[in-house]
Coordinates of C-alpha atoms in Angstrom, one line a residue:
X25 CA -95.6 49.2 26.3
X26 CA -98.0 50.4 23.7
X27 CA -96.8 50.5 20.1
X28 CA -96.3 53.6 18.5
X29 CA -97.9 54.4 15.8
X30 CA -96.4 56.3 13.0
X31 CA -98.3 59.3 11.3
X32 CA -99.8 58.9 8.2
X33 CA -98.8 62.0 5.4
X34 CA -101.7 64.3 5.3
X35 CA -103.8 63.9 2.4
X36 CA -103.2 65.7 -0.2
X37 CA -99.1 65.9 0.5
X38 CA -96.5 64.1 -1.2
X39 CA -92.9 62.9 -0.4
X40 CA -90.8 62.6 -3.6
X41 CA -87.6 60.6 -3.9
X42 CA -86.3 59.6 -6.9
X43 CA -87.4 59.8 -10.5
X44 CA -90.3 61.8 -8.7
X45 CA -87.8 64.3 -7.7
X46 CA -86.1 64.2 -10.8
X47 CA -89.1 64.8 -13.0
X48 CA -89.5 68.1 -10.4
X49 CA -86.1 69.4 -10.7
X50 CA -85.8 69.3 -14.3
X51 CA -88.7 71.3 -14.7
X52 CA -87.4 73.9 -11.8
X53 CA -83.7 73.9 -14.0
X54 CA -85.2 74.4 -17.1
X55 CA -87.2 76.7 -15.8
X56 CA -84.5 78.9 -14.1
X57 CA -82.8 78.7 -17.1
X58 CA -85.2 79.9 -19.6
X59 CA -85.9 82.8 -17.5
X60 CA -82.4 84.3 -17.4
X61 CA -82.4 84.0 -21.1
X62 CA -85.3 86.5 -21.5
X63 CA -83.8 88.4 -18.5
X64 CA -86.7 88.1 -16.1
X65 CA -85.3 88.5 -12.4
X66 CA -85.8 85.8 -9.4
X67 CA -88.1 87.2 -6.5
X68 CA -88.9 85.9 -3.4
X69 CA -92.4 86.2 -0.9
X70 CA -93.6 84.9 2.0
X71 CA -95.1 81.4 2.2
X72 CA -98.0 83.4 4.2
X73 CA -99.7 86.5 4.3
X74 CA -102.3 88.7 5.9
X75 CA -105.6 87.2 4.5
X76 CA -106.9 90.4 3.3
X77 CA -104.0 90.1 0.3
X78 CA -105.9 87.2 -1.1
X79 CA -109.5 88.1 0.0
X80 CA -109.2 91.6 -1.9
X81 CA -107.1 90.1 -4.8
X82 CA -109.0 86.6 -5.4
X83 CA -112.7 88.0 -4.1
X84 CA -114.1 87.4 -1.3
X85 CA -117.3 85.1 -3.2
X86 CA -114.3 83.1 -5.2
X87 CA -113.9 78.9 -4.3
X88 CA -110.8 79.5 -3.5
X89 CA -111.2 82.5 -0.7
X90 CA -114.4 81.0 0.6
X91 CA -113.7 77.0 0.2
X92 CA -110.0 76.6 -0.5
X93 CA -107.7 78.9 1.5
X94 CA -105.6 77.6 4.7
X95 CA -106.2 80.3 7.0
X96 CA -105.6 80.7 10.4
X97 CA -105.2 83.6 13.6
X98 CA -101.7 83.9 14.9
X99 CA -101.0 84.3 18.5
X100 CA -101.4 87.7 17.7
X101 CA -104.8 87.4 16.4
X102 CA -104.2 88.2 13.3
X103 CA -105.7 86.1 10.5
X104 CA -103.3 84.8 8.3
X105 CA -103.2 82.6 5.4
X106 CA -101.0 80.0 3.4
X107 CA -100.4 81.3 -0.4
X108 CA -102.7 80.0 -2.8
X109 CA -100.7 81.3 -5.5
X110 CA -98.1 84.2 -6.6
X111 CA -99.9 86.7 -8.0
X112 CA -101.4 88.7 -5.0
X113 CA -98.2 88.3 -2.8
X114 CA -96.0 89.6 -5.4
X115 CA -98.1 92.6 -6.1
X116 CA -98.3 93.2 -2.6
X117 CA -94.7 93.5 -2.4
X118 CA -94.6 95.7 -5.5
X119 CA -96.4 98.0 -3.5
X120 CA -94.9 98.1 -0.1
X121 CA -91.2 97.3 -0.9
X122 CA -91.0 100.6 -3.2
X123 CA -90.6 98.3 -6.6
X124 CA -92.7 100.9 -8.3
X125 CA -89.2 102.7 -9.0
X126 CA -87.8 99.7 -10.8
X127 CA -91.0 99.3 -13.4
X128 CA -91.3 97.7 -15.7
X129 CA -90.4 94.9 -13.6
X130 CA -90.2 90.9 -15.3
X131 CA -90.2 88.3 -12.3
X132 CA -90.3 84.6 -11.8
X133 CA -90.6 82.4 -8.5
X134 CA -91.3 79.2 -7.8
X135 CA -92.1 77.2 -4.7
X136 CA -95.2 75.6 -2.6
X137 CA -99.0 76.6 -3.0
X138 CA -102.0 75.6 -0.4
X139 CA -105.1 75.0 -1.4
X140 CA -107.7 72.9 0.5
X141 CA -109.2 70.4 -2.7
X142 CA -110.0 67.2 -3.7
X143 CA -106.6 65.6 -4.5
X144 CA -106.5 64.3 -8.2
X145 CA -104.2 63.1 -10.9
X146 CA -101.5 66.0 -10.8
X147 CA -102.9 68.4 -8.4
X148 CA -102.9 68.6 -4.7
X149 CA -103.4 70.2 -1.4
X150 CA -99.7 71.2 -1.2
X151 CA -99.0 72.1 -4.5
X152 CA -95.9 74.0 -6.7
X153 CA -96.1 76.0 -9.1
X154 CA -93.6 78.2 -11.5
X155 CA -94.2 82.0 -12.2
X156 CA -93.7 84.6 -14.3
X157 CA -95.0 88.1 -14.1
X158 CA -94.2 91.8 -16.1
X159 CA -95.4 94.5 -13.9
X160 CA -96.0 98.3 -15.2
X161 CA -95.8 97.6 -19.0
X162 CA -99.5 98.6 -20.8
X163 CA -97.7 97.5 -23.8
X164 CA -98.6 94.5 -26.0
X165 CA -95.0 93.2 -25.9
X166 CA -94.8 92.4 -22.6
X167 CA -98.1 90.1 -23.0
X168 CA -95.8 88.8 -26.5
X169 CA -93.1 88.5 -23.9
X170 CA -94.4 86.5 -21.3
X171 CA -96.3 84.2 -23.9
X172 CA -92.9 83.2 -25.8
X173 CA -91.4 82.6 -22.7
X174 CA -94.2 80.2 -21.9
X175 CA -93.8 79.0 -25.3
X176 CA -90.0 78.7 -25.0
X177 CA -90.5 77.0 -21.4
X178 CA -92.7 73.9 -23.1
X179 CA -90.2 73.4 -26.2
X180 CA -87.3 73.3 -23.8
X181 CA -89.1 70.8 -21.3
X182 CA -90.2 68.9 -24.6
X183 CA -93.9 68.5 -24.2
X184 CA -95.0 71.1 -26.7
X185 CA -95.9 68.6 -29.1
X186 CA -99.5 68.1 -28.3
X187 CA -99.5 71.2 -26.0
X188 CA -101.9 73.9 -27.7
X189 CA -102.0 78.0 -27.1
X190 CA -105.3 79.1 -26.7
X191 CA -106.0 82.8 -27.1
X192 CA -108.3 85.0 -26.1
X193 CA -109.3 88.9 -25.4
X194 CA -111.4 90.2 -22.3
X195 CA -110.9 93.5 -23.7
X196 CA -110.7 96.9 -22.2
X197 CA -112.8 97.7 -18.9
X198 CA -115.5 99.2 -21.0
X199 CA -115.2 96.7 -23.7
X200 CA -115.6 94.0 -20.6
X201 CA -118.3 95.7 -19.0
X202 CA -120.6 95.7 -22.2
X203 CA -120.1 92.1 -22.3
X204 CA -120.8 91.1 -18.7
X205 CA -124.2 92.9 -18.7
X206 CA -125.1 91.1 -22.2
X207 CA -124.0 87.4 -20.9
X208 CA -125.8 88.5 -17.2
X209 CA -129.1 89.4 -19.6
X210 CA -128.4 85.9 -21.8
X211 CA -128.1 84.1 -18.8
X212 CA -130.4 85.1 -16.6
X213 CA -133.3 84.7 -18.8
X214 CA -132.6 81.0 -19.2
X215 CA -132.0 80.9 -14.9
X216 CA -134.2 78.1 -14.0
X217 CA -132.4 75.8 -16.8
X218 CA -129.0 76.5 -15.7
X219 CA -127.2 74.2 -13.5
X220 CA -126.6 75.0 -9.6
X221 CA -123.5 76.5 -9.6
X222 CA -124.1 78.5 -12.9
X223 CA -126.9 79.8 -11.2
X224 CA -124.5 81.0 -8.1
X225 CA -121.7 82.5 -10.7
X226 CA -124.5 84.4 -12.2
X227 CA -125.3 86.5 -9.6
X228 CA -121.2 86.8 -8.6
X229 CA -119.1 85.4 -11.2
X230 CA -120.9 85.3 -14.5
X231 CA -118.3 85.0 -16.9
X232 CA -116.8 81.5 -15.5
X233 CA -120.3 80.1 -16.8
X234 CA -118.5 80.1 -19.7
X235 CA -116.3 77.1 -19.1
X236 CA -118.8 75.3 -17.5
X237 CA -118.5 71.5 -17.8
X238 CA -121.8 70.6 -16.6
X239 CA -123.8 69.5 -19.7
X240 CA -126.9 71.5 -18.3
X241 CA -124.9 74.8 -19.0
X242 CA -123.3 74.2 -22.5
X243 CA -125.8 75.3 -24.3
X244 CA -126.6 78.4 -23.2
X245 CA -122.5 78.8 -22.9
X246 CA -121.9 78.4 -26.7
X247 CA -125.6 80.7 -28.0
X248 CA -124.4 83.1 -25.3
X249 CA -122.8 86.5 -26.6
X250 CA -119.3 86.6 -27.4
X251 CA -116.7 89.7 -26.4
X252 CA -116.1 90.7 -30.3
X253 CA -119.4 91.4 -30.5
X254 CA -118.3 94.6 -27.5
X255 CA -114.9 94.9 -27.9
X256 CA -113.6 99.1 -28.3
X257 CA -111.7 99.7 -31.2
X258 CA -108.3 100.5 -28.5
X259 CA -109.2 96.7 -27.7
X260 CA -109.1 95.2 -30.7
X261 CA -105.8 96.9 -31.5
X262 CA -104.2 95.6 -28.7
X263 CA -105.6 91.8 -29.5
X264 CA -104.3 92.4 -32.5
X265 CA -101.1 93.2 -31.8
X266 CA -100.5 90.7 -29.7
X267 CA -101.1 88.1 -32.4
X268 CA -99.2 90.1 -34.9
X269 CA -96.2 89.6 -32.3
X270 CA -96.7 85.8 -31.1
X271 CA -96.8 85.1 -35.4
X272 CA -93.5 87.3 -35.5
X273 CA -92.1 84.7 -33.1
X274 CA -93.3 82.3 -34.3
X275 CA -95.5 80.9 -31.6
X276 CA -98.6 79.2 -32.9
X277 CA -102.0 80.1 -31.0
X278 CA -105.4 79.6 -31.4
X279 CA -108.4 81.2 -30.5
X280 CA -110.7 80.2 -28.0
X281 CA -113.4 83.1 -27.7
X282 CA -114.7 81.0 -24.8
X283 CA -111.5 81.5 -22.7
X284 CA -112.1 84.0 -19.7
X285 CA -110.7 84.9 -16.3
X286 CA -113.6 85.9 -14.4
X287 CA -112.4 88.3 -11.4
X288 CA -113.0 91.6 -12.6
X289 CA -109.3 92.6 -12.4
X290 CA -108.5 91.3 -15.6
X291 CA -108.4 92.9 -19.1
X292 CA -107.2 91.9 -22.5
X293 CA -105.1 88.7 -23.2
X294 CA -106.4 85.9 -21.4
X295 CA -104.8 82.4 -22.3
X296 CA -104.0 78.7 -21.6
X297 CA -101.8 76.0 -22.6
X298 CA -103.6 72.9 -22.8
X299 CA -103.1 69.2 -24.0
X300 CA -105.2 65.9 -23.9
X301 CA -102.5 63.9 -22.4
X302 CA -103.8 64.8 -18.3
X303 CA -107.5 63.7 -18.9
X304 CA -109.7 66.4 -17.8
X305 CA -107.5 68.8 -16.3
X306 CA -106.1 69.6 -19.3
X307 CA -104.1 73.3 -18.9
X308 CA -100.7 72.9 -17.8
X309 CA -100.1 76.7 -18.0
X310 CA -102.2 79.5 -18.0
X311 CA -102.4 83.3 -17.3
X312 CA -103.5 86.4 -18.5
X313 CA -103.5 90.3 -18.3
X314 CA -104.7 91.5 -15.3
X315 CA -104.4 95.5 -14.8
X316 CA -106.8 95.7 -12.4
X317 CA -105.3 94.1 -9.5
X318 CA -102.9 96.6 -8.0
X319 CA -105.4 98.9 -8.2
X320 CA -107.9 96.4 -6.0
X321 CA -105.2 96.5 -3.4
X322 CA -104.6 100.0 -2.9
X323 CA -102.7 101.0 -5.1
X324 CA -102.3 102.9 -8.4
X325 CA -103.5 101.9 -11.4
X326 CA -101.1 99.5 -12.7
X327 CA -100.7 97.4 -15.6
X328 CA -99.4 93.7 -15.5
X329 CA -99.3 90.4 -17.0
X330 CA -98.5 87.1 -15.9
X331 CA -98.7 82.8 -16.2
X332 CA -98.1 80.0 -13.8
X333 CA -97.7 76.4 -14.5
X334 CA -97.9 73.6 -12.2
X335 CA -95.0 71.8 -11.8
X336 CA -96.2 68.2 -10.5
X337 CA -98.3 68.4 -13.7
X338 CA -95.4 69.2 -16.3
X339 CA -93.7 67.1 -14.3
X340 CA -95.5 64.5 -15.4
X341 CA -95.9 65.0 -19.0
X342 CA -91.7 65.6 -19.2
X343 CA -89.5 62.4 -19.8
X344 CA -87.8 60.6 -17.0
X345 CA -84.4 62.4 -16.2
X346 CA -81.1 60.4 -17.1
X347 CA -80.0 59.5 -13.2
X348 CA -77.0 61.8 -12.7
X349 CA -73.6 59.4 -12.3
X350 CA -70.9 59.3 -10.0
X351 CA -67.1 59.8 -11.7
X352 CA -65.4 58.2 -9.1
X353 CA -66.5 55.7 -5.9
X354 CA -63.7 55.7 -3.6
X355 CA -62.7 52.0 -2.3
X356 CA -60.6 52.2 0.8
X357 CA -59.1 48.7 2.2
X358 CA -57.8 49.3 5.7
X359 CA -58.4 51.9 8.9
X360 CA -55.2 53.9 7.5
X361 CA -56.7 53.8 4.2
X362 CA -60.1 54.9 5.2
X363 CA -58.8 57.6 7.1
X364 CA -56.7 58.6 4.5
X365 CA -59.9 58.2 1.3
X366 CA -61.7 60.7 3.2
X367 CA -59.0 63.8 1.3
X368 CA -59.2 62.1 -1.3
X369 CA -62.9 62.4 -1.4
X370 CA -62.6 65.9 -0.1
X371 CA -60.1 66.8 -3.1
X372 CA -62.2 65.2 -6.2
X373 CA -64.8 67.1 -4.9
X374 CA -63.0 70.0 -4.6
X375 CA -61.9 69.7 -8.4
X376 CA -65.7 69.7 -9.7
X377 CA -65.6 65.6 -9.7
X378 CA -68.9 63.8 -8.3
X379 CA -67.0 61.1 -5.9
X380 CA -68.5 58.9 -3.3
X381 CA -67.7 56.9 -0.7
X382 CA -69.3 53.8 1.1
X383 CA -69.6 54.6 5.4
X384 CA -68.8 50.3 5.9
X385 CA -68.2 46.8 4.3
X386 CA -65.3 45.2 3.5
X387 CA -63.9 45.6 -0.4
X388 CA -66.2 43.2 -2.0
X389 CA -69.5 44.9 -0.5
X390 CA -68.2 48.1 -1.2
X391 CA -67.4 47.7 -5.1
X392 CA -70.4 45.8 -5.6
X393 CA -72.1 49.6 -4.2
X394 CA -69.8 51.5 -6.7
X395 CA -70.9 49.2 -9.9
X396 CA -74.7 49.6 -8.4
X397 CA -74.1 53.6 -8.3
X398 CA -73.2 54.2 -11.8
X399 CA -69.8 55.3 -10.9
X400 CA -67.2 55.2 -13.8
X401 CA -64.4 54.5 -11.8
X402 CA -63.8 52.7 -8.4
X403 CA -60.2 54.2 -6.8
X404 CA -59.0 51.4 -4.6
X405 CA -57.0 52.7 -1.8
X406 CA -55.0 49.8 0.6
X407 CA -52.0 50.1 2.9
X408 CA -49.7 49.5 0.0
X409 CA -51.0 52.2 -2.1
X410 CA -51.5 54.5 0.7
X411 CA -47.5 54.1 1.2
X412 CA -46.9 54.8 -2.5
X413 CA -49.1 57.8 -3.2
X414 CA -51.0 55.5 -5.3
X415 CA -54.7 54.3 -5.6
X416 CA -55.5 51.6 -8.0
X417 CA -58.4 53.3 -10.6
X418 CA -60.3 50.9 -11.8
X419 CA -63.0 51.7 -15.4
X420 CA -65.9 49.8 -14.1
X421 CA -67.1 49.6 -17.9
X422 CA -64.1 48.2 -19.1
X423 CA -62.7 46.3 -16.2
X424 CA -59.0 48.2 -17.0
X425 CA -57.5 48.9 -14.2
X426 CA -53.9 50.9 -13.4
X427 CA -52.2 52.6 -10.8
X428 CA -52.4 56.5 -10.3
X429 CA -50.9 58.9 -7.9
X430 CA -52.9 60.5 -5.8
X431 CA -51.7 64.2 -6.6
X432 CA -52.7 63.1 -10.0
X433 CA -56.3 61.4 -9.4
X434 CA -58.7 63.8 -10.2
X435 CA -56.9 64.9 -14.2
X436 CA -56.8 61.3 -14.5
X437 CA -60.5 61.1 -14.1
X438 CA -61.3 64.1 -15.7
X439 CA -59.3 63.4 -18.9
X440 CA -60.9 59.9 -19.5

């Protein structure tokens, strides 16, 4: 009979157990608890969606809608794709689920991403991410808002040592206009000395030539015009007072006047979190206003502002988890007794204790498991406890061990 042969992950996929896991779920607690403190509330969207959603949101000349997407035609024919992020899905939702009655709105998820790319140090195909978006507020606040949240997010995780704000403006549409045509003009008369792709975003994408790393292209990137030479008077005021805010929270920023988003949805504040300690893909968080994008998907103008953050890649900058501990391992000696450990089990859990028990072994085996788990206590149940109501409860720090009723087990535990 032929061997079986078992399949191999798919690249770009990951299976976490662990510390791995740990690293993950802290940042997802932390997380979930930063956001109820500024009162943001949880939503949830489909995993998929009709491809149009990202095609109209993203652009249909973007890498990601024309190299990156998972997309696919259900039985029905209809061509559907895995979420490549938040953004468009939520606003979808804003629009056909009626939220418009409930703006502003503040709103955090979290969950899996899909993007076809070359796996790397913290990024792959199947990917997480948190976040965190304020929908219908024009008002400079809610870009304050969602920034000391961010900020907030970093100190409680501690990695915002190291971890800089970087701050820019796009402007108003008008104000970003101006400044498109002048970096098209720039650019295009230096064409032929630009480097492949910058040639390509020119003619699509011209402001992401900005943040080119190809050393052909930073030259003309840092002599090429910058948005304060266009910004409208309304956009300054608004940059403005978004920095007057983050300094009245006391959020440090910088500015990077080379920071854009390049779909033409967004306007204003446009920023990133970045740090040197994940090589080259430095930004852990990043985001920015982008009032545009309802708009691009049918609906009414509507302002918005938002961030995501991967969470493999704070993950990894975070510090390892304490492993969580186990109060009591239950020890049974005996069928009667193991019959009879599984309420007791039951009831410690009941009363908010962690408890454990091993499924085989005789008592040697199984204590050796409870001083391997952590556990604080081992409570050794055999026939001639089971008869008195007892189990012996043993401080596996200590070595101390006495008898204990039952009935009384679990405020024994909990008041040691």
């Amino acid at each position: 009979m032929a061997k079986i042969e078992t399949p191999r992950p798919i690249r770009g996929t990951q299976d976490m157990l662990g510390e791995t896991q740990a690293r993950f779920q802290k940042v997802v607690d932390t997380f979930e608890a930063v956001r109820r403190l500024f009162a943001f509330q949880r939503v949830e969207v489909p995993v998929f969606e009709a491809t149009a959603v990202f095609a109209r949101s993203l652009g249909e000349t973007t890498d990601v809608v024309s190299k990156e997407m998972y997309s696919f035609l259900d039985r029905g024919g209809d061509s559907l794709t895995l979420r490549p992020e938040f953004t468009a899905g939520i606003a979808r939702a804003y629009l056909t689920e009626g939220w418009q009655q409930y703006a502003p709105l503040k709103l955090v998820t979290h969950g899996p991403l899909f993007r076809y790319e070359r796996p790397q140090k913290g990024r792959f195909r199947q990917f997480h991410q948190i976040d965190a978006e304020v929908i219908g507020a024009a008002e400079p606040a809610a870009d304050v808002e969602i920034l000391t949240m961010a900020d907030q997010l970093l100190h409680a995780l501690g990695v915002a040592d190291g971890v800089t704000l970087q701050l820019n403006t796009l402007g108003d549409a008008a104000s970003r206009d101006a400044w498109r045509a002048a970096l098209i003009a720039h650019f295009d008369a230096h064409r032929d000395a630009l480097s492949e792709d910058s040639r390509d975003r020119l003619d699509r994408n011209p402001l992401r030539i900005l943040d080119s790393k190809d050393p052909r292209d930073r030259a003309l990137a840092d002599a090429a015009p910058v948005i304060d030479d266009y910004l409208s008077v309304e956009a300054g005021q608004f940059f403005e007072a978004v920095t007057r805010g983050l300094d009245a929270a006391g959020v440090a920023w910088t500015r990077n006047a080379r920071l854009v988003r390049g779909l033409d949805y967004y306007r204003h504040t446009a920023f990133e979190f970045v740090t040197d300690r994940l090589g080259a893909q430095g930004t852990v968080l990043g985001g920015g206003r982008y009032d545009g994008l309802i708009e691009a998907l049918g609906g009414p103008a509507t302002p918005a502002v938002g961030w995501a953050a991967g969470i493999e890649r704070l993950a990894m900058l975070i510090d390892a988890p304490a492993v969580p501990g186990i109060d009591v391992a239950v020890v049974p000696l005996g069928e009667a007794a193991e019959a009879a450990a599984v309420g007791v089990v039951a009831a410690l859990r009941r009363a908010g204790l962690v408890a454990d028990m091993a499924y085989r072994g005789n008592m040697k085996r199984r204590m050796q498991k409870a001083g391997a788990s952590g556990a604080r206590f081992a409570a050794i149940l055999g026939e001639e406890e089971l008869a008195r109501g007892m189990v012996a409860l043993k401080d596996l720090a200590t070595g101390a061990q006495s008898d204990v009723a039952i009935t009384a087990l679990a405020d024994q535990v909990r008041g040691a």
